Amino acid sequence: MKNRIIYSLALLFAIAAGASGQQKEVASDINSVTVFYQGAQISRTSAEVTLPAQQTVLVLKGLEQSLQENSLRVGIKGQARILNVVKSMDFLEEKTSSAKIEALQLQLKGNNEEIENFRMKIKVYEQERNLLMTNMNLGGANTGVTVDQIREGATYYRARLLEVERTILETNRLIIKIQEENQRIQSQLRELNYQKNRPTSRVEVTVEPDRAGTCQLFLDYIVPEAGWIASYDLRIDEVDGPVKVVRKAALRQSTGEDWNRVSLSFSTGNPMEQQVMPVLKPWYVDFVQPRQNMLMMQGKLPGVSKSANRQQQPQAQKMDAEMAYAEEAISYDAVAPFESASKNSIQEFTLQTKASISADGKEYAFSLGTEELQASYHYQAIPKKEKAAYLVATLTNWEGYELVDGTANIYYEKMYIGETYLSTSMTLDSMQLSMGRDKGIVIERKVVKDYTKSRTMGSNVRKNFGYELIVRNTKSTQVSLVLEDQIPVSSNSQIVVDDDDLGGGTLDAGSGKVTWRLTVNPGETITVPLRYNIRYPKDQSIGL
């Protein structure tokens, strides 16, 4: 009876195994990768596999540990249908190490074996030293030793002990040297994101062929441990020339598997975004009850009682109104830069050649091509702040080139100038870039002493201020210069500011900024006056 039960169970297991089909392990390689700002889409192709005329489970092992199951898509080429796809973790199958990691491991193993040999050598020499030390008695209890015998024995023991000690010392030094090399190797292995016995993913694909033949599998899925950021090089070889925009991408990946000679693309899309269309809900409007006012009304602010709140409500409401205005301004400034004009269309850049990226988390830079943008140039100076003229390049119609947000290194005449940031949230038609100082334009700001003075007029004091802004062009070409300075803006009705002579400059009354637009010929010097006065009660003092 017992044997019958065992036989029946074995038969049931055999029938179940036959129903599920035989298993075949299939190798696969990464052939293309699309990297997003966060995450990457991996595309794999399996080796061609021969199928019998029955259901078969094709097993793909050694896939990335972080393979996102909900992103997995499997396709098949051949006369067969996919019946089922199952993803699971494999804690027994070790991930194949990269050639670089395997070489380091082999070197580490060889070094450890050499250390063992050296330690064995030291042990032998230490035993010889002990032997020499315990047999230094040259004669027996009743046997005398001549002076020549003592001299000969001492010479032998001294020479041999010295050789033994020197060998032990040198061997210990070699061990220390190898151990230091091992530490560097282990640090490099950590740098390469090496993890021993790292679990992997496996995908089992159940297929049903129409007849015996061959098939090939195609897999797409997302892994999160990769990403890229955009950057640019803006190069200007000469004034009046175009701006060369070099697109660059900095990529990192630590997926656990190297990408060897893959087709590589960079996308501005986000695979993690929800793909379900949003729904509008009712939008209610009501009076705002600022948080600080509520806390004061409830007596929850430190040192404030409810009775005191009743007396301070008007002042609290004024404070709340000011805070609400400030918070609105702050939130607007914080949100605006992230509203990118290019978010409505996903851009993708594909390299023309295949690339190899190690899974070491290091940054790898790629060029995505070069474009030329037309630009106009002028000089700008604010002598009150700095007596220098800066070359400014103005890019027009830049938004037509579908740039994405990123830092930009600026180069002028093959010299690095500095760094700026390109933001697609800019709504201006033009973009200005500072190209650094130009010593060919000399700027000065001098006080006009005869005009700058103070006097009392009745109950008021009048202070006169006079300056001369001097621009000298030592270049051999004509230049356009935007010159800026300022006069004070009164914040009190008892303080009056009048402009006496702005030399044709344009005054912005709100900010007090004065702007001159000058054309300076080669070798020409232009002097621009800036004169203004301030009147205020003589019993008061003003801060400038």
Coordinates of C-alpha atoms in Angstrom, one line a residue:
M1 CA 0.0 0.0 0.0
K2 CA 2.8 2.4 0.9
N3 CA 4.6 1.7 -2.4
R4 CA 1.3 2.4 -4.3
I5 CA 1.0 5.8 -2.7
I6 CA 4.6 6.7 -3.5
Y7 CA 4.1 5.6 -7.1
S8 CA 0.8 7.6 -7.4
L9 CA 2.5 10.8 -6.1
A10 CA 5.4 10.4 -8.5
L11 CA 3.0 9.9 -11.4
L12 CA 1.1 13.1 -10.4
F13 CA 4.3 15.1 -10.2
A14 CA 5.3 13.8 -13.6
I15 CA 1.9 14.7 -15.1
A16 CA 2.2 18.2 -13.6
A17 CA 5.7 18.7 -14.9
G18 CA 4.6 17.5 -18.4
A19 CA 1.6 20.0 -18.3
S20 CA 3.8 22.9 -17.4
G21 CA 6.3 22.0 -20.2
Q22 CA 10.0 21.5 -20.1
Q23 CA 12.3 24.3 -19.1
K24 CA 15.1 25.7 -21.1
E25 CA 17.7 28.3 -19.9
V26 CA 18.2 31.0 -22.5
A27 CA 21.1 33.5 -22.6
S28 CA 20.3 37.2 -23.3
D29 CA 22.3 40.4 -24.0
I30 CA 21.5 44.1 -23.6
N31 CA 21.4 45.6 -27.1
S32 CA 20.0 49.1 -26.4
V33 CA 19.4 51.4 -23.4
T34 CA 17.3 54.6 -23.1
V35 CA 18.4 56.6 -20.1
F36 CA 16.0 59.0 -18.4
Y37 CA 16.7 61.8 -15.9
Q38 CA 16.0 59.1 -13.3
G39 CA 15.9 55.4 -14.4
A40 CA 16.7 53.6 -17.6
Q41 CA 14.8 51.4 -20.0
I42 CA 16.8 48.2 -20.8
S43 CA 16.1 46.3 -24.1
R44 CA 17.4 42.7 -24.3
T45 CA 17.5 40.2 -27.0
S46 CA 17.8 36.5 -26.2
A47 CA 19.8 33.9 -28.1
E48 CA 17.8 31.9 -30.7
V49 CA 16.4 28.8 -29.0
T50 CA 15.1 25.5 -30.5
L51 CA 11.6 24.6 -29.4
P52 CA 9.9 21.2 -29.4
A53 CA 6.3 20.8 -30.5
Q54 CA 5.1 21.3 -26.9
Q55 CA 4.8 24.0 -24.2
T56 CA 8.2 25.2 -23.0
V57 CA 9.3 27.4 -20.2
L58 CA 12.2 29.7 -21.3
V59 CA 14.2 30.9 -18.3
L60 CA 16.3 34.1 -18.5
K61 CA 18.7 34.3 -15.5
G62 CA 21.1 36.9 -14.2
L63 CA 19.0 39.9 -14.9
E64 CA 19.2 43.2 -12.9
Q65 CA 18.2 42.9 -9.2
S66 CA 16.1 46.1 -9.4
L67 CA 14.1 45.1 -12.6
Q68 CA 10.7 46.8 -12.2
E69 CA 8.2 44.0 -12.7
N70 CA 5.3 46.3 -13.7
S71 CA 7.4 47.7 -16.5
L72 CA 8.3 44.3 -18.0
R73 CA 7.3 43.7 -21.6
V74 CA 8.2 40.5 -23.5
G75 CA 7.9 39.9 -27.2
I76 CA 8.6 36.8 -29.3
K77 CA 9.8 36.2 -32.9
G78 CA 8.9 32.8 -34.4
Q79 CA 6.0 30.5 -34.8
A80 CA 5.0 30.5 -31.1
R81 CA 2.8 32.3 -28.6
I82 CA 3.5 33.6 -25.1
L83 CA 1.2 32.1 -22.6
N84 CA 2.7 33.5 -19.3
V85 CA 5.5 35.6 -17.9
V86 CA 6.7 35.3 -14.3
K87 CA 9.4 37.5 -12.7
S88 CA 11.1 36.3 -9.5
M89 CA 14.3 36.9 -7.4
D90 CA 17.1 34.4 -7.7
F91 CA 19.3 34.2 -4.5
L92 CA 21.3 31.2 -5.6
E93 CA 22.5 32.3 -9.1
E94 CA 25.4 34.6 -8.7
K95 CA 25.7 37.6 -11.0
T96 CA 28.5 37.2 -13.5
S97 CA 31.2 39.7 -12.7
S98 CA 32.7 42.1 -15.2
A99 CA 36.1 41.3 -16.8
K100 CA 37.6 44.1 -14.7
I101 CA 36.3 42.8 -11.5
E102 CA 37.3 39.2 -12.3
A103 CA 40.9 40.4 -13.1
L104 CA 41.0 42.2 -9.7
Q105 CA 39.7 39.2 -7.9
L106 CA 42.3 37.0 -9.6
Q107 CA 45.0 39.4 -8.6
L108 CA 43.7 39.5 -5.0
K109 CA 43.7 35.7 -4.9
G110 CA 47.3 35.5 -6.2
N111 CA 48.5 38.0 -3.7
N112 CA 47.0 36.1 -0.8
E113 CA 48.6 32.9 -2.0
E114 CA 52.0 34.7 -2.1
I115 CA 51.5 36.0 1.4
E116 CA 50.8 32.4 2.6
N117 CA 54.1 31.3 0.9
F118 CA 56.0 34.1 2.6
R119 CA 54.6 33.3 6.0
M120 CA 55.6 29.6 5.6
K121 CA 59.1 30.8 4.7
I122 CA 59.2 33.0 7.8
K123 CA 58.1 30.0 9.9
V124 CA 60.9 27.9 8.6
Y125 CA 63.5 30.5 9.3
E126 CA 62.1 31.1 12.8
Q127 CA 62.6 27.4 13.5
E128 CA 66.1 27.6 12.2
R129 CA 66.8 30.6 14.5
N130 CA 65.5 28.6 17.5
L131 CA 67.7 25.7 16.5
L132 CA 70.7 27.9 16.4
M133 CA 70.0 29.6 19.7
T134 CA 69.5 26.2 21.5
N135 CA 72.7 24.7 20.1
M136 CA 75.3 27.4 20.7
N137 CA 77.2 25.4 23.3
L138 CA 80.4 24.4 21.4
G139 CA 81.8 21.9 23.9
G140 CA 80.5 19.2 26.2
A141 CA 80.6 19.2 29.9
N142 CA 84.0 17.6 30.0
T143 CA 85.4 18.8 26.7
G144 CA 87.4 22.0 26.3
V145 CA 87.2 24.4 23.4
T146 CA 90.2 26.2 21.9
V147 CA 90.2 29.9 21.1
D148 CA 90.2 29.2 17.4
Q149 CA 87.2 26.9 17.8
I150 CA 85.4 29.6 19.7
R151 CA 86.3 32.2 17.1
E152 CA 85.2 29.9 14.2
G153 CA 81.9 29.0 15.9
A154 CA 81.1 32.6 16.8
T155 CA 81.7 33.7 13.2
Y156 CA 79.4 31.0 11.9
Y157 CA 76.5 31.7 14.4
R158 CA 76.8 35.4 13.8
A159 CA 76.7 35.1 10.0
R160 CA 73.9 32.6 10.0
L161 CA 71.8 34.4 12.6
L162 CA 72.3 37.7 10.7
E163 CA 71.2 36.0 7.4
V164 CA 68.1 34.4 9.1
E165 CA 67.0 37.7 10.8
R166 CA 67.6 39.7 7.5
T167 CA 65.5 37.1 5.6
I168 CA 62.7 37.3 8.1
L169 CA 62.7 41.1 8.1
E170 CA 62.7 41.4 4.3
T171 CA 60.0 38.8 3.9
N172 CA 57.8 40.7 6.5
R173 CA 58.3 43.9 4.4
L174 CA 57.2 42.1 1.3
I175 CA 54.1 40.9 3.1
I176 CA 53.3 44.4 4.2
K177 CA 53.7 45.7 0.6
I178 CA 51.4 43.0 -0.8
Q179 CA 48.8 43.8 2.0
E180 CA 48.9 47.5 1.0
E181 CA 48.3 46.5 -2.6
N182 CA 45.4 44.3 -1.5
Q183 CA 43.8 47.2 0.3
R184 CA 44.0 49.2 -2.9
I185 CA 42.4 46.4 -4.9
Q186 CA 39.6 46.0 -2.3
S187 CA 39.0 49.8 -2.5
Q188 CA 38.8 49.5 -6.3
L189 CA 36.3 46.7 -6.0
R190 CA 34.2 48.8 -3.7
E191 CA 34.5 51.7 -6.2
L192 CA 33.3 49.3 -8.9
N193 CA 30.1 48.6 -6.9
Y194 CA 31.1 45.0 -6.4
Q195 CA 28.8 43.0 -4.2
K196 CA 29.5 39.3 -3.5
N197 CA 26.5 37.0 -3.9
R198 CA 24.3 39.8 -5.1
P199 CA 20.8 38.4 -5.9
T200 CA 19.5 38.7 -9.4
S201 CA 16.2 38.6 -11.2
R202 CA 14.9 35.8 -13.4
V203 CA 12.1 35.8 -15.9
E204 CA 10.3 32.7 -16.9
V205 CA 8.4 32.9 -20.2
T206 CA 6.0 30.1 -21.0
V207 CA 5.6 29.7 -24.8
E208 CA 3.5 27.4 -27.0
P209 CA 4.9 26.8 -30.5
D210 CA 2.7 26.0 -33.5
R211 CA 5.2 23.3 -34.4
A212 CA 8.8 22.4 -33.6
G213 CA 11.1 25.2 -34.6
T214 CA 13.1 28.2 -33.3
C215 CA 12.2 31.4 -31.6
Q216 CA 13.8 34.5 -30.0
L217 CA 12.6 36.6 -27.1
F218 CA 12.8 40.4 -26.7
L219 CA 12.5 42.1 -23.3
D220 CA 12.0 45.7 -22.2
Y221 CA 12.0 46.9 -18.6
I222 CA 12.9 49.8 -16.3
V223 CA 15.7 49.9 -13.7
P224 CA 16.0 52.9 -11.3
E225 CA 19.8 52.9 -10.7
A226 CA 20.7 55.1 -13.7
G227 CA 20.2 58.6 -14.8
W228 CA 21.6 61.6 -16.7
I229 CA 21.9 65.3 -16.5
A230 CA 22.2 67.8 -19.4
S231 CA 25.1 70.3 -19.7
Y232 CA 26.5 72.5 -22.4
D233 CA 29.7 74.1 -23.6
L234 CA 29.0 77.6 -25.1
R235 CA 32.0 78.6 -27.3
I236 CA 32.6 81.9 -28.9
D237 CA 35.7 82.1 -31.1
E238 CA 35.4 85.8 -32.0
V239 CA 33.1 88.8 -31.5
D240 CA 30.3 89.0 -34.1
G241 CA 30.6 85.2 -34.7
P242 CA 28.0 82.6 -33.8
V243 CA 27.8 80.8 -30.4
K244 CA 28.6 77.1 -30.8
V245 CA 26.4 75.1 -28.4
V246 CA 27.9 71.7 -27.6
R247 CA 25.2 69.5 -26.0
K248 CA 26.6 67.1 -23.4
A249 CA 25.1 64.4 -21.2
A250 CA 26.6 63.1 -17.9
L251 CA 25.5 59.5 -17.2
R252 CA 25.8 57.3 -14.2
Q253 CA 24.6 53.7 -13.7
S254 CA 24.9 51.2 -10.9
T255 CA 22.5 48.6 -12.1
G256 CA 24.9 45.7 -11.3
E257 CA 25.5 44.9 -15.0
D258 CA 27.9 46.6 -17.4
W259 CA 26.5 47.9 -20.7
N260 CA 28.8 46.6 -23.4
R261 CA 28.6 48.2 -26.8
V262 CA 24.9 49.1 -26.6
S263 CA 22.8 51.6 -28.6
L264 CA 22.5 54.5 -26.1
S265 CA 19.8 57.2 -26.0
F266 CA 19.0 60.0 -23.6
S267 CA 15.4 61.0 -23.0
T268 CA 13.8 63.9 -21.2
G269 CA 10.8 61.8 -20.4
N270 CA 10.0 60.3 -17.0
P271 CA 8.9 56.6 -17.0
M272 CA 7.9 56.9 -13.3
E273 CA 5.2 59.5 -14.1
Q274 CA 1.6 58.4 -13.8
Q275 CA 0.2 57.7 -17.2
V276 CA -3.5 58.0 -16.2
M277 CA -5.2 61.1 -17.4
P278 CA -6.0 63.5 -14.5
V279 CA -9.6 64.5 -13.6
L280 CA -10.8 68.0 -12.7
K281 CA -12.4 68.3 -9.3
P282 CA -14.5 71.2 -7.9
W283 CA -12.4 74.2 -7.1
Y284 CA -13.7 76.0 -4.0
V285 CA -12.7 79.6 -3.0
D286 CA -13.0 81.0 0.5
F287 CA -11.4 83.7 2.7
V288 CA -7.9 83.0 3.8
Q289 CA -7.3 82.4 7.5
P290 CA -3.5 82.8 7.7
R291 CA -1.8 80.3 10.0
Q292 CA -0.1 82.8 12.3
N293 CA -3.4 84.7 12.8
M294 CA -5.1 81.4 13.7
L295 CA -2.3 80.5 16.2
M296 CA -2.6 83.9 17.8
M297 CA -6.3 83.7 18.0
Q298 CA -6.0 80.3 19.7
G299 CA -3.3 81.5 22.1
K300 CA -0.8 79.0 20.9
L301 CA 2.1 81.4 20.2
P302 CA 4.7 81.5 22.9
G303 CA 4.1 84.3 25.4
V304 CA 0.7 85.3 23.9
S305 CA -2.6 84.8 25.8
K306 CA -6.1 84.8 24.3
S307 CA -7.0 88.0 26.2
A308 CA -4.0 89.8 24.7
N309 CA -5.0 88.5 21.3
R310 CA -8.3 90.4 21.4
Q311 CA -6.4 93.6 21.8
Q312 CA -3.8 92.8 19.1
Q313 CA -6.1 91.6 16.4
P314 CA -5.8 94.7 14.1
Q315 CA -2.0 94.6 14.2
A316 CA -2.0 90.8 13.8
Q317 CA -4.3 91.1 10.7
K318 CA -1.9 93.6 9.2
M319 CA 1.0 91.3 9.9
D320 CA -0.9 88.4 8.4
A321 CA -1.6 90.3 5.2
E322 CA 2.0 91.2 4.8
M323 CA 3.1 87.6 5.4
A324 CA 0.5 86.3 3.0
Y325 CA 1.8 88.7 0.3
A326 CA 5.4 87.6 1.1
E327 CA 4.5 83.9 1.0
E328 CA 2.8 84.4 -2.3
A329 CA 5.8 86.1 -3.8
I330 CA 8.2 83.4 -2.4
S331 CA 6.1 80.5 -3.7
Y332 CA 5.8 82.1 -7.1
D333 CA 9.6 82.5 -7.4
A334 CA 10.2 79.0 -6.2
V335 CA 7.8 77.3 -8.6
A336 CA 8.4 79.3 -11.8
P337 CA 11.9 77.9 -12.6
F338 CA 10.5 74.3 -12.7
E339 CA 7.7 75.1 -15.2
S340 CA 9.7 74.0 -18.3
A341 CA 8.4 75.0 -21.7
S342 CA 9.8 71.7 -23.1
K343 CA 7.8 69.5 -20.7
N344 CA 5.0 69.2 -23.2
S345 CA 7.2 67.4 -25.7
I346 CA 9.6 64.6 -24.8
Q347 CA 13.0 64.9 -26.5
E348 CA 15.4 62.0 -27.2
F349 CA 19.0 62.1 -28.2
T350 CA 20.6 59.0 -29.7
L351 CA 24.4 58.4 -30.0
Q352 CA 25.6 57.6 -33.5
T353 CA 28.0 54.9 -32.2
K354 CA 27.7 52.2 -29.7
A355 CA 28.8 52.9 -26.1
S356 CA 30.1 50.9 -23.1
I357 CA 29.3 51.9 -19.6
S358 CA 30.5 50.2 -16.5
A359 CA 28.1 49.7 -13.6
D360 CA 30.4 51.5 -11.2
G361 CA 28.4 54.6 -10.4
K362 CA 31.0 56.9 -12.0
E363 CA 30.1 59.8 -14.2
Y364 CA 30.6 59.3 -18.0
A365 CA 30.3 62.2 -20.3
F366 CA 29.0 62.1 -23.9
S367 CA 28.6 64.7 -26.6
L368 CA 25.2 64.9 -28.2
G369 CA 26.2 67.2 -31.1
T370 CA 27.0 70.8 -31.8
E371 CA 24.7 73.6 -33.0
E372 CA 25.4 77.2 -33.9
L373 CA 23.2 80.0 -32.5
Q374 CA 23.3 83.5 -34.0
A375 CA 24.2 86.2 -31.4
S376 CA 24.6 90.0 -31.1
Y377 CA 27.3 91.5 -28.9
H378 CA 27.6 94.6 -26.8
Y379 CA 29.6 95.7 -23.8
Q380 CA 28.2 96.6 -20.4
A381 CA 29.7 98.5 -17.5
I382 CA 28.5 99.6 -14.0
P383 CA 31.5 101.7 -12.9
K384 CA 29.9 102.4 -9.5
K385 CA 30.3 98.7 -8.7
E386 CA 33.4 97.8 -10.8
K387 CA 35.5 99.9 -13.2
A388 CA 35.4 97.3 -16.0
A389 CA 33.5 96.6 -19.2
Y390 CA 32.1 93.1 -19.8
L391 CA 31.3 91.6 -23.1
V392 CA 27.7 90.4 -23.3
A393 CA 26.4 88.0 -26.0
T394 CA 22.7 88.1 -26.7
L395 CA 21.2 84.9 -28.2
T396 CA 18.0 85.3 -30.1
N397 CA 15.4 82.6 -31.0
W398 CA 17.2 80.2 -28.7
E399 CA 14.0 78.4 -27.8
G400 CA 13.7 77.0 -31.3
Y401 CA 16.7 74.7 -30.6
E402 CA 14.8 72.6 -28.0
L403 CA 17.4 73.0 -25.3
V404 CA 16.7 71.3 -22.0
D405 CA 17.6 72.6 -18.5
G406 CA 21.3 72.3 -17.6
T407 CA 24.5 74.0 -16.6
A408 CA 26.7 75.6 -19.3
N409 CA 30.4 76.3 -19.4
I410 CA 31.3 79.4 -21.3
Y411 CA 34.4 79.7 -23.4
Y412 CA 35.5 82.9 -25.2
E413 CA 38.5 82.7 -27.5
K414 CA 39.4 79.3 -26.2
M415 CA 39.5 80.6 -22.6
Y416 CA 37.1 79.3 -19.9
I417 CA 35.1 82.3 -18.6
G418 CA 32.7 80.8 -16.1
E419 CA 29.4 78.9 -15.7
T420 CA 25.8 79.8 -16.2
Y421 CA 22.5 77.9 -16.2
L422 CA 20.1 77.4 -19.2
S423 CA 16.5 77.2 -18.1
T424 CA 13.7 76.3 -20.5
S425 CA 11.3 78.2 -18.2
M426 CA 12.7 81.5 -19.6
T427 CA 10.0 83.4 -21.5
L428 CA 12.2 86.0 -22.9
D429 CA 13.0 85.9 -26.7
S430 CA 16.7 86.5 -26.0
M431 CA 19.2 85.1 -23.6
Q432 CA 22.2 87.1 -22.3
L433 CA 25.6 85.6 -21.5
S434 CA 28.4 87.4 -19.8
M435 CA 31.7 86.6 -21.6
G436 CA 34.0 88.3 -19.1
R437 CA 36.0 91.5 -18.9
D438 CA 37.6 93.2 -21.9
K439 CA 40.7 95.3 -20.9
G440 CA 40.6 97.1 -24.2
I441 CA 37.8 99.3 -22.8
V442 CA 38.9 101.6 -19.9
I443 CA 36.2 102.8 -17.5
E444 CA 36.6 105.5 -14.8
R445 CA 34.2 107.2 -12.3
K446 CA 35.4 110.5 -10.9
V447 CA 33.8 112.8 -8.3
V448 CA 33.3 116.4 -9.5
K449 CA 34.6 118.2 -6.5
D450 CA 33.4 121.7 -7.5
Y451 CA 29.8 120.4 -7.7
T452 CA 29.8 118.0 -4.8
K453 CA 29.0 120.1 -1.8
S454 CA 26.4 120.7 0.9
R455 CA 24.6 123.9 2.0
T456 CA 21.6 125.0 4.2
M457 CA 18.6 126.6 2.6
G458 CA 16.1 127.8 5.3
S459 CA 14.9 124.7 7.2
N460 CA 16.4 122.3 4.7
V461 CA 19.8 120.9 3.8
R462 CA 20.7 120.5 0.1
K463 CA 23.4 118.1 -0.9
N464 CA 24.8 118.1 -4.4
F465 CA 26.5 115.0 -5.9
G466 CA 28.4 115.1 -9.2
Y467 CA 30.3 112.4 -11.1
E468 CA 31.9 112.0 -14.4
L469 CA 31.8 108.6 -16.1
I470 CA 34.7 108.2 -18.5
V471 CA 34.8 105.6 -21.3
R472 CA 37.9 105.1 -23.4
N473 CA 38.1 102.7 -26.3
T474 CA 41.6 101.4 -26.9
K475 CA 40.5 98.7 -29.3
S476 CA 40.8 99.0 -33.1
T477 CA 37.1 98.4 -33.7
Q478 CA 34.0 100.3 -32.8
V479 CA 32.1 99.1 -29.8
S480 CA 28.5 99.4 -28.4
L481 CA 28.4 100.0 -24.7
V482 CA 25.5 100.0 -22.2
L483 CA 26.6 102.1 -19.2
E484 CA 24.6 102.0 -16.0
D485 CA 24.7 104.0 -12.8
Q486 CA 22.0 105.2 -10.3
I487 CA 20.6 108.0 -8.2
P488 CA 18.9 107.4 -4.8
V489 CA 15.2 106.8 -4.5
S490 CA 13.4 108.5 -1.6
S491 CA 11.4 106.4 0.8
N492 CA 10.2 109.4 2.8
S493 CA 8.1 112.3 1.7
Q494 CA 10.4 114.8 3.5
I495 CA 13.4 113.6 1.4
V496 CA 13.4 114.9 -2.1
V497 CA 15.8 113.7 -4.8
D498 CA 16.2 115.7 -8.0
D499 CA 18.3 114.8 -11.1
D500 CA 20.2 117.8 -12.3
D501 CA 22.1 116.4 -15.3
L502 CA 22.0 112.9 -16.5
G503 CA 23.8 113.5 -19.7
G504 CA 21.1 112.1 -21.9
G505 CA 20.7 108.9 -19.9
T506 CA 17.4 107.2 -19.3
L507 CA 16.1 107.2 -15.7
D508 CA 14.0 104.5 -14.3
A509 CA 12.1 106.4 -11.5
G510 CA 11.1 103.3 -9.6
S511 CA 14.7 101.9 -9.2
G512 CA 16.8 105.0 -9.7
K513 CA 18.8 103.3 -12.4
V514 CA 20.2 105.5 -15.2
T515 CA 21.2 103.9 -18.5
W516 CA 23.3 105.2 -21.4
R517 CA 23.6 103.5 -24.7
L518 CA 26.9 104.6 -26.3
T519 CA 28.7 103.9 -29.5
V520 CA 32.5 104.4 -29.0
N521 CA 34.8 104.7 -31.9
P522 CA 38.4 103.3 -31.9
G523 CA 40.6 105.5 -29.8
E524 CA 37.7 107.7 -28.7
T525 CA 37.0 108.9 -25.1
I526 CA 33.5 109.8 -24.0
T527 CA 32.6 111.5 -20.7
V528 CA 29.1 111.3 -19.3
P529 CA 27.9 113.5 -16.5
L530 CA 25.8 112.3 -13.6
R531 CA 24.5 115.0 -11.2
Y532 CA 21.7 115.0 -8.7
N533 CA 20.8 116.7 -5.3
I534 CA 19.0 115.6 -2.2
R535 CA 17.0 118.0 0.1
Y536 CA 15.8 117.1 3.6
P537 CA 15.1 118.8 7.0
K538 CA 18.2 120.2 8.6
D539 CA 17.4 118.6 11.9
Q540 CA 17.5 115.2 10.4
S541 CA 20.2 112.9 9.1
I542 CA 20.1 110.7 6.1
G543 CA 21.8 107.4 5.3
L544 CA 23.4 106.9 1.9

